[in-house]
Coordinates of C-alpha atoms in Angstrom, one line a residue:
Chain X
X494 CA 22.4 -61.2 71.3
X495 CA 19.1 -60.5 73.3
X496 CA 18.2 -58.8 70.7
X497 CA 18.8 -61.9 68.0
X498 CA 17.5 -64.2 70.5
X499 CA 14.4 -62.7 71.3
X500 CA 13.7 -61.9 67.1
X501 CA 13.8 -66.0 66.3
X502 CA 11.6 -66.3 69.3
X503 CA 9.6 -63.3 67.9
X504 CA 9.7 -64.8 64.2
X505 CA 8.2 -68.7 65.8
X506 CA 5.7 -67.4 67.7
X507 CA 4.1 -65.8 64.8
X508 CA 4.3 -69.0 63.0
X509 CA 3.1 -70.9 65.8
X510 CA 0.3 -68.5 66.4
X511 CA -2.1 -66.2 64.3
X512 CA -2.3 -62.9 66.3
X513 CA -5.2 -63.2 68.6
X514 CA -8.4 -61.4 66.4
X515 CA -10.4 -58.6 69.2
X516 CA -13.0 -58.5 66.9
X517 CA -16.3 -60.9 68.8
X518 CA -16.5 -64.6 68.4
X519 CA -18.8 -66.8 68.7
X520 CA -18.2 -69.6 70.8
X521 CA -21.8 -71.6 70.6
X522 CA -23.4 -72.9 67.7
X523 CA -27.1 -71.4 67.7
X524 CA -29.5 -74.6 69.4
X525 CA -28.4 -78.8 69.1
X526 CA -30.1 -79.3 65.0
X527 CA -27.1 -76.5 64.2
X528 CA -24.9 -78.7 66.0
X529 CA -26.1 -82.3 64.5
X530 CA -26.3 -80.2 60.9
X531 CA -22.7 -79.1 61.3
X532 CA -21.6 -83.1 62.3
X533 CA -23.5 -84.0 59.5
X534 CA -21.4 -82.1 57.4
X535 CA -18.1 -83.1 58.7
X536 CA -18.9 -87.5 58.1
X537 CA -20.4 -85.8 54.9
X538 CA -17.0 -84.6 54.0
X539 CA -15.2 -87.6 55.3
X540 CA -16.9 -90.1 53.8
X541 CA -17.6 -88.4 50.4
X542 CA -14.9 -90.0 48.1
X543 CA -16.3 -93.3 49.1
X544 CA -19.3 -92.6 48.5
X545 CA -18.8 -91.5 44.8
X546 CA -16.1 -95.0 44.2
X547 CA -19.2 -97.4 45.4
X548 CA -21.5 -95.2 43.1
X549 CA -19.6 -95.0 40.4
X550 CA -19.6 -99.6 40.8
X551 CA -23.4 -99.7 41.4
X552 CA -24.3 -96.3 38.7
X553 CA -22.6 -98.9 35.8
X554 CA -23.8 -101.1 33.1
X555 CA -20.8 -102.2 32.2
X556 CA -19.8 -104.6 35.5
X557 CA -22.1 -107.5 36.5
X558 CA -25.1 -106.9 38.6
X559 CA -23.8 -109.7 41.1
X560 CA -21.2 -107.3 41.8
X561 CA -23.9 -103.6 42.4
X562 CA -25.8 -105.7 44.2
X563 CA -23.2 -105.6 47.0
X564 CA -21.8 -102.2 46.4
X565 CA -25.2 -101.5 46.6
X566 CA -26.2 -103.5 50.6
X567 CA -22.3 -101.8 51.5
X568 CA -23.3 -97.9 50.7
X569 CA -26.7 -98.9 53.3
X570 CA -23.8 -99.6 56.0
X571 CA -22.0 -97.0 55.9
X572 CA -23.2 -94.6 58.5
X573 CA -26.9 -92.4 58.2
X574 CA -25.4 -89.1 58.4
X575 CA -22.6 -89.9 55.6
X576 CA -25.1 -88.7 53.3
X577 CA -24.9 -85.3 52.0
X578 CA -28.6 -85.5 51.7
X579 CA -29.4 -85.1 55.0
X580 CA -27.6 -81.5 55.1
X581 CA -30.1 -78.9 55.4
X582 CA -28.9 -75.5 55.0
X583 CA -30.2 -73.6 58.0
X584 CA -29.7 -69.8 58.0
X585 CA -25.9 -69.2 60.2
X586 CA -27.3 -66.7 62.3
X587 CA -30.9 -68.4 62.8
X588 CA -30.7 -71.7 62.2
X589 CA -33.5 -71.1 60.4
X590 CA -34.2 -74.7 58.2
X591 CA -36.8 -72.5 55.5
X592 CA -36.5 -69.0 54.0
X593 CA -32.3 -69.7 53.8
X594 CA -31.5 -67.3 50.3
X595 CA -28.1 -69.4 49.6
X596 CA -25.7 -67.0 48.3
X597 CA -26.1 -65.7 51.9
X598 CA -26.3 -68.6 53.9
X599 CA -29.2 -66.1 56.8
X600 CA -32.7 -66.2 56.7
X601 CA -35.0 -63.1 55.0
X602 CA -36.0 -62.1 58.0
X603 CA -32.3 -60.9 58.5
X604 CA -31.5 -60.6 55.6
X605 CA -34.4 -58.6 56.0
X606 CA -32.9 -56.2 59.1
X607 CA -29.2 -56.3 57.5
X608 CA -30.7 -55.3 53.9
X609 CA -32.2 -52.3 55.5
X610 CA -29.4 -51.1 58.0
X611 CA -27.4 -50.9 55.1
X612 CA -25.1 -53.4 56.5
X613 CA -25.8 -55.9 53.6
X614 CA -22.7 -54.0 50.5
X615 CA -24.9 -53.5 46.4
X616 CA -28.2 -54.6 48.0
X617 CA -31.1 -52.3 47.6
X618 CA -34.4 -52.3 48.1
X619 CA -36.1 -52.5 44.3
X620 CA -38.0 -50.3 42.1
X621 CA -39.4 -51.0 38.9
Chain U
X79 CA 29.5 -5.4 78.7
X80 CA 30.3 -5.4 74.8
X81 CA 32.4 -1.8 75.5
X82 CA 34.3 -2.4 78.8
X83 CA 35.2 -5.3 77.2
X84 CA 36.6 -3.9 74.6
X85 CA 38.3 -1.1 77.2
X86 CA 39.5 -4.5 79.4
X87 CA 40.8 -5.8 76.2
X88 CA 43.2 -2.5 75.3
X89 CA 43.7 -2.2 78.6
X90 CA 46.9 -4.5 79.2
X91 CA 48.1 -3.0 75.3
X92 CA 48.5 0.3 76.0
X93 CA 49.3 2.7 78.8
X94 CA 47.3 2.1 82.3
X95 CA 46.0 5.8 83.4
X96 CA 44.6 7.1 81.0
X97 CA 42.6 3.7 79.9
X98 CA 41.7 3.4 83.5
X99 CA 39.5 7.2 83.7
X100 CA 38.2 5.6 80.6
X101 CA 37.2 3.2 81.5
X102 CA 35.5 3.6 84.8
X103 CA 32.8 4.3 84.0
X104 CA 32.2 1.5 81.7
X105 CA 33.3 -0.2 84.6
X106 CA 31.5 1.8 87.4
X107 CA 27.6 0.9 84.8
X108 CA 28.8 -2.8 85.2
X109 CA 29.6 -3.0 88.8
X110 CA 26.4 -1.2 89.2
X111 CA 24.2 -3.6 88.0
X112 CA 26.0 -6.0 89.0
X113 CA 25.1 -5.1 92.3
X114 CA 22.2 -4.1 92.2
X115 CA 21.7 -7.7 91.2
X116 CA 20.4 -10.1 94.1
X117 CA 23.0 -12.9 94.2
X118 CA 21.3 -16.4 95.9
X119 CA 22.8 -18.3 98.1
X120 CA 23.9 -20.9 96.2
X121 CA 25.0 -18.6 93.6
X122 CA 27.1 -17.8 96.1
X123 CA 28.6 -21.1 97.4
X124 CA 29.6 -21.8 93.1
X125 CA 31.0 -18.7 92.5
X126 CA 33.0 -18.0 95.9
X127 CA 34.6 -21.9 94.9
X128 CA 35.1 -21.0 91.8
X129 CA 36.9 -17.8 92.4
X130 CA 38.2 -17.4 95.7
X131 CA 41.8 -19.1 94.1
X132 CA 41.3 -16.3 91.6
X133 CA 41.1 -13.5 95.0
X134 CA 44.0 -14.8 96.6
X135 CA 46.3 -14.8 94.0
X136 CA 45.2 -11.8 93.0
X137 CA 46.2 -10.9 96.6
X138 CA 49.5 -12.0 96.2
X139 CA 50.0 -10.7 92.9
X140 CA 48.8 -7.5 94.5
X141 CA 51.5 -7.1 97.2
X142 CA 53.8 -8.2 95.3
X143 CA 53.0 -4.5 93.2
X144 CA 52.3 -1.5 94.8
X145 CA 48.4 -0.4 95.9
X146 CA 46.5 -2.8 96.9
X147 CA 44.2 -2.0 99.7
X148 CA 42.8 0.5 97.4
X149 CA 40.4 1.3 94.5
X150 CA 39.1 -2.9 92.7
X151 CA 38.6 -1.5 89.4
X152 CA 42.6 0.4 88.9
X153 CA 43.8 -3.4 91.5
X154 CA 42.6 -5.2 88.6
X155 CA 43.3 -2.5 86.4
X156 CA 47.6 -3.6 86.9
X157 CA 46.4 -7.4 87.0
X158 CA 45.5 -6.6 83.3
X159 CA 48.8 -4.4 82.5
X160 CA 50.8 -7.2 83.8
X161 CA 49.8 -9.4 81.1
X162 CA 47.9 -12.3 83.9
X163 CA 45.7 -14.6 82.0
X164 CA 43.0 -13.9 83.9
X165 CA 40.1 -13.2 82.4
X166 CA 38.9 -8.9 82.9
X167 CA 35.5 -9.6 82.3
X168 CA 35.7 -13.0 85.1
X169 CA 38.0 -10.3 87.8
X170 CA 35.4 -7.5 87.3
X171 CA 32.1 -9.4 87.7
X172 CA 34.4 -11.4 90.1
X173 CA 35.0 -7.9 92.1
X174 CA 31.6 -6.8 91.7
X175 CA 30.2 -10.1 93.3
X176 CA 32.5 -9.8 96.5
X177 CA 31.3 -6.5 96.3
X178 CA 27.4 -7.1 96.5
X179 CA 28.4 -9.8 99.0
X180 CA 27.5 -8.9 102.9
X181 CA 30.9 -10.1 104.5
X182 CA 34.6 -9.0 103.8
X183 CA 34.3 -8.0 100.2
X184 CA 38.1 -7.6 99.7
X185 CA 38.7 -11.3 101.2
X186 CA 35.9 -13.2 99.2
X187 CA 37.3 -11.1 95.5
X188 CA 40.5 -12.2 96.3
X189 CA 39.2 -15.3 97.3
X190 CA 37.3 -14.9 94.0
X191 CA 39.8 -14.7 92.3
X192 CA 42.0 -16.6 93.5
X193 CA 40.1 -19.5 92.2
X194 CA 39.4 -18.5 88.9
X195 CA 42.9 -18.4 88.3
X196 CA 43.2 -22.0 89.6
X197 CA 40.9 -22.9 87.1
X198 CA 42.8 -21.2 84.4
X199 CA 45.4 -23.0 85.2
X200 CA 43.7 -26.2 85.1
X201 CA 42.0 -25.4 81.3
X202 CA 45.5 -24.7 79.9
X203 CA 47.6 -27.6 81.5
X204 CA 44.8 -30.0 80.2
X205 CA 45.2 -27.9 76.8
X206 CA 48.8 -28.3 76.6
X207 CA 48.9 -31.8 77.8
X208 CA 46.1 -32.5 74.5
X209 CA 48.7 -31.1 72.5
X210 CA 51.7 -33.2 73.9
X211 CA 49.3 -36.3 73.1
X212 CA 48.8 -35.5 70.0
X213 CA 52.5 -35.1 69.8
X214 CA 52.7 -38.4 70.9
X215 CA 50.8 -39.5 67.9
X216 CA 52.0 -37.4 65.1
X217 CA 55.6 -38.8 66.1
X218 CA 55.0 -41.9 65.1
X219 CA 53.6 -40.8 62.0
X220 CA 55.7 -40.6 59.0
X221 CA 54.9 -38.5 55.8
X222 CA 55.0 -41.5 53.2
X223 CA 56.8 -40.0 49.8
X224 CA 55.3 -42.0 46.9
X225 CA 57.1 -42.1 43.5
X226 CA 55.5 -40.6 40.8
X227 CA 55.6 -44.4 39.3
X228 CA 54.0 -45.6 41.7
X229 CA 51.4 -42.7 42.0
X230 CA 50.9 -43.8 38.3
X231 CA 50.3 -47.8 39.1
X232 CA 47.6 -46.7 41.3
X233 CA 46.0 -43.9 40.0
X234 CA 45.5 -47.4 37.4
X235 CA 44.9 -49.5 40.0
X236 CA 41.4 -47.6 40.8
X237 CA 41.4 -46.1 37.0
X238 CA 41.3 -51.0 36.3
X239 CA 38.6 -51.2 39.2
X240 CA 36.3 -49.5 38.3
X241 CA 36.2 -50.6 34.8
X242 CA 36.6 -54.7 35.8
X243 CA 33.4 -54.3 38.1
X244 CA 31.3 -55.9 36.4
X245 CA 34.2 -58.5 35.4
X246 CA 37.3 -60.3 37.3
X247 CA 38.9 -58.7 41.4
X248 CA 42.2 -60.0 40.4
X249 CA 43.8 -56.4 38.8
X250 CA 42.4 -54.6 42.1
X251 CA 44.1 -58.2 44.4
X252 CA 47.4 -57.9 42.7
X253 CA 47.5 -53.7 42.7
X254 CA 46.9 -53.9 46.3
X255 CA 49.3 -56.1 47.3
X256 CA 52.4 -54.1 46.2
X257 CA 50.9 -50.9 47.8
X258 CA 51.2 -53.2 51.5
X259 CA 54.5 -55.0 51.4
X260 CA 56.3 -51.4 51.1
X261 CA 54.3 -49.5 53.5
X262 CA 55.1 -50.0 57.0
X263 CA 53.8 -53.2 59.3
X264 CA 50.3 -52.6 60.2
X265 CA 50.8 -54.0 64.0
X266 CA 54.3 -52.8 64.5
X267 CA 54.7 -50.0 67.2
X268 CA 53.6 -47.9 69.7
X269 CA 50.2 -48.7 70.7
X270 CA 47.9 -45.1 70.9
X271 CA 45.0 -47.6 72.9
X272 CA 42.5 -45.1 70.5
X273 CA 40.5 -48.2 70.1
X274 CA 38.3 -50.7 72.0
X275 CA 38.5 -54.1 71.6
X276 CA 35.5 -55.1 69.8
X277 CA 33.6 -58.0 71.1
X278 CA 33.6 -61.6 69.9
X279 CA 29.9 -62.2 67.8
X280 CA 29.8 -65.1 66.2
X281 CA 29.8 -67.3 69.9
X282 CA 27.1 -64.9 71.4
X283 CA 25.1 -65.7 68.0
X284 CA 26.1 -69.6 68.2
X285 CA 24.2 -68.9 71.7
X286 CA 21.1 -67.5 71.1
X287 CA 20.0 -70.6 67.8
X288 CA 20.9 -73.0 70.7
X289 CA 18.6 -71.7 73.5
X290 CA 15.4 -70.6 72.5
X291 CA 13.4 -70.9 76.0
X292 CA 10.0 -71.4 76.7
X293 CA 10.6 -68.6 78.9
X294 CA 11.6 -66.3 75.8
X295 CA 8.8 -67.6 73.0
X296 CA 6.0 -66.6 76.1
X297 CA 7.9 -62.7 76.0
X298 CA 8.4 -62.5 72.3
X299 CA 4.4 -63.6 72.4
X300 CA 4.1 -60.7 75.6
X301 CA 6.4 -58.3 73.1
X302 CA 4.3 -59.3 70.1
X303 CA 0.7 -58.4 71.6
X304 CA 1.8 -55.4 73.0
X305 CA 3.1 -54.1 70.0
X306 CA 0.1 -55.2 67.4
X307 CA -1.5 -52.0 67.6
X308 CA -4.8 -51.3 66.6
X309 CA -5.1 -50.0 62.5
X310 CA -5.2 -46.5 62.2
X311 CA -6.7 -46.6 58.8
X312 CA -8.5 -49.2 56.2
X313 CA -4.7 -49.7 55.1
X314 CA -3.2 -50.8 58.2
X315 CA -6.7 -53.0 58.7
X316 CA -6.3 -54.7 55.3
X317 CA -2.9 -55.9 56.2
X318 CA -3.5 -57.2 59.3
X319 CA -6.2 -59.1 57.6
X320 CA -3.9 -59.8 54.6
X321 CA -1.9 -61.5 57.4
X322 CA -4.3 -62.9 58.9
X323 CA -5.3 -64.7 56.1
X324 CA -8.7 -63.4 55.4
X325 CA -7.7 -61.3 52.3
X326 CA -5.9 -62.6 49.0
X327 CA -3.5 -61.2 48.3
X328 CA -3.9 -59.4 44.8
X329 CA -3.2 -59.4 42.3
X330 CA -5.0 -62.9 42.9
X331 CA -4.0 -65.9 42.4
X332 CA -5.0 -68.5 40.9
X333 CA -3.0 -70.8 42.0
X334 CA -2.6 -70.1 45.9
X335 CA -3.5 -73.7 47.8
X336 CA -2.3 -76.0 44.9
X337 CA 1.5 -77.0 45.2
X338 CA 0.8 -79.8 42.2
X339 CA 4.6 -80.1 40.7
X340 CA 3.5 -82.9 38.6
X341 CA 3.7 -82.5 34.3
X342 CA 0.4 -82.9 32.7
X343 CA 1.5 -86.9 31.1
X344 CA 1.3 -87.9 34.5
X345 CA -2.6 -86.5 34.8
X346 CA -3.0 -87.9 31.5
X347 CA -1.5 -91.1 30.9
X348 CA -2.2 -93.2 34.0
X349 CA -2.8 -96.6 32.6
X350 CA 0.7 -97.8 33.5
X351 CA -1.5 -97.7 37.0
X352 CA -3.5 -100.5 35.7
X353 CA -1.0 -103.2 35.4
X354 CA -2.7 -105.0 39.3
X355 CA -6.2 -105.1 36.6
X356 CA -7.2 -108.7 34.9
X357 CA -7.0 -107.4 31.1
X358 CA -9.4 -109.0 29.9
X359 CA -12.8 -108.4 30.7
X360 CA -16.1 -106.1 31.9
X361 CA -13.8 -104.7 35.0
X362 CA -10.3 -103.6 32.9
X363 CA -13.6 -101.6 30.2
X364 CA -14.9 -100.4 33.8
X365 CA -11.2 -99.1 35.2
X366 CA -10.7 -97.8 31.1
X367 CA -13.2 -95.9 31.9
X368 CA -12.6 -94.1 35.3
X369 CA -9.3 -93.7 33.1
X370 CA -11.0 -91.8 31.1
X371 CA -12.4 -89.7 33.9
X372 CA -9.4 -88.9 35.5
X373 CA -7.1 -87.8 33.1
X374 CA -9.9 -85.4 32.2
X375 CA -10.1 -84.4 35.7
X376 CA -8.4 -81.0 36.6
X377 CA -9.8 -80.5 40.3
X378 CA -7.4 -83.3 41.2
X379 CA -4.3 -84.0 42.3
X380 CA -2.0 -86.9 41.0
X381 CA -1.7 -88.4 43.9
X382 CA -5.8 -88.2 44.8
X383 CA -6.1 -89.8 41.3
X384 CA -3.3 -92.7 41.9
X385 CA -5.2 -92.9 45.3
X386 CA -8.9 -93.8 43.6
X387 CA -7.2 -96.1 41.2
X388 CA -5.6 -98.4 44.0
X389 CA -8.9 -98.2 45.8
X390 CA -10.6 -99.6 43.3
X391 CA -8.0 -102.1 43.2
X392 CA -9.2 -103.2 46.4
X393 CA -12.2 -103.2 46.5
X394 CA -11.2 -106.2 42.8
X395 CA -9.1 -107.3 45.0
X396 CA -11.7 -108.2 47.6
X397 CA -14.7 -109.2 46.0
X398 CA -12.2 -112.0 43.3
X399 CA -14.2 -114.9 44.8
X400 CA -17.9 -113.3 44.0
X401 CA -16.0 -112.6 40.4
X402 CA -15.1 -116.3 40.4
X403 CA -18.1 -117.8 40.7
X404 CA -20.0 -115.8 37.8

């Protein structure tokens, strides 16, 4: 009886909470600019559908121009941070805005550091 | 010791004096060995308790017999000659222990032997009692004589069971019913009290399902945290990652997150959603283009596509006044 109850409770607990990871977890962003970038990304994700549809009305040769002008005004009225153009691909570890390789999301300095310590899989010093 | 045992075993069967003389030397050797052994206090107490009764009985027998206070081995031989159930080895050991002890040797020996005798009696009683109980059990049972016809029926029933494993089980039911009726019913007769009644399980199961308390959950979490040992090797690490969701499951399933139950025609033929729009005009033209684009889109689910079209419908509803001015 106790064993059955324990088993059921264990299954429930596992579903509710995944096993706690003992690894290091970063609880803060590197700096405020990174935080703002994160906020912009979230906003852009939320408003992406609306922006797409309003843009579909705007970039049109079939619909009347008045409608398109109204659509222009509407899209301009959306919050600034919802546009994807404001997102900057910063380095994930150092928040460096420039010199970031897209594939690894790391700045060139960090990338070099890890590659030299053989912590980047499949990355080798070029020599030819 | 084996030699002495053999000699002792032959003692009650054969003559007396001759064997005594012949068996004295190994006995003496053994006695010397045991006499030289140092006896601990606790062991002494235990021995006394075990063998006191034997000794008393032996003393009684000695009194009944002829020479009692004389040499110890002669007394032992006489006892064995009289066919008593005492193990001669035990008797011998008791005598040797008594000789090694500092107290009154004869008294201790008699006490020890009396104890031994009592012990043997109790064991015999238990054995006999066991036999009696089994007899009670067996008396209830009677040998069932099967007629050859019934035997043949049973064998055929078993054979048919084997043959009809994949098919119906009807035959087995019929064949088993008949022998049961012919046997005596199961509940007749005295209870043997061999088995204890099994506890009622389903009630307990119902109780556990209905009450998952917070304390149970907490305890379960604690147990899970304690039992979750760090991975011993790379395989266990990968297993843990798969459970957490970090690692995909192999072979890779391309449709892991997607659960699109809709058929292809629901994705492609979206004209039924265009009923809210006017049938002619630029809007209709625009919406048909939208639908054409959506039908070619494999990344959206049917729900998302429908939502897309509905958004446009709402949008144009709001702009109706503007459109009528044009």
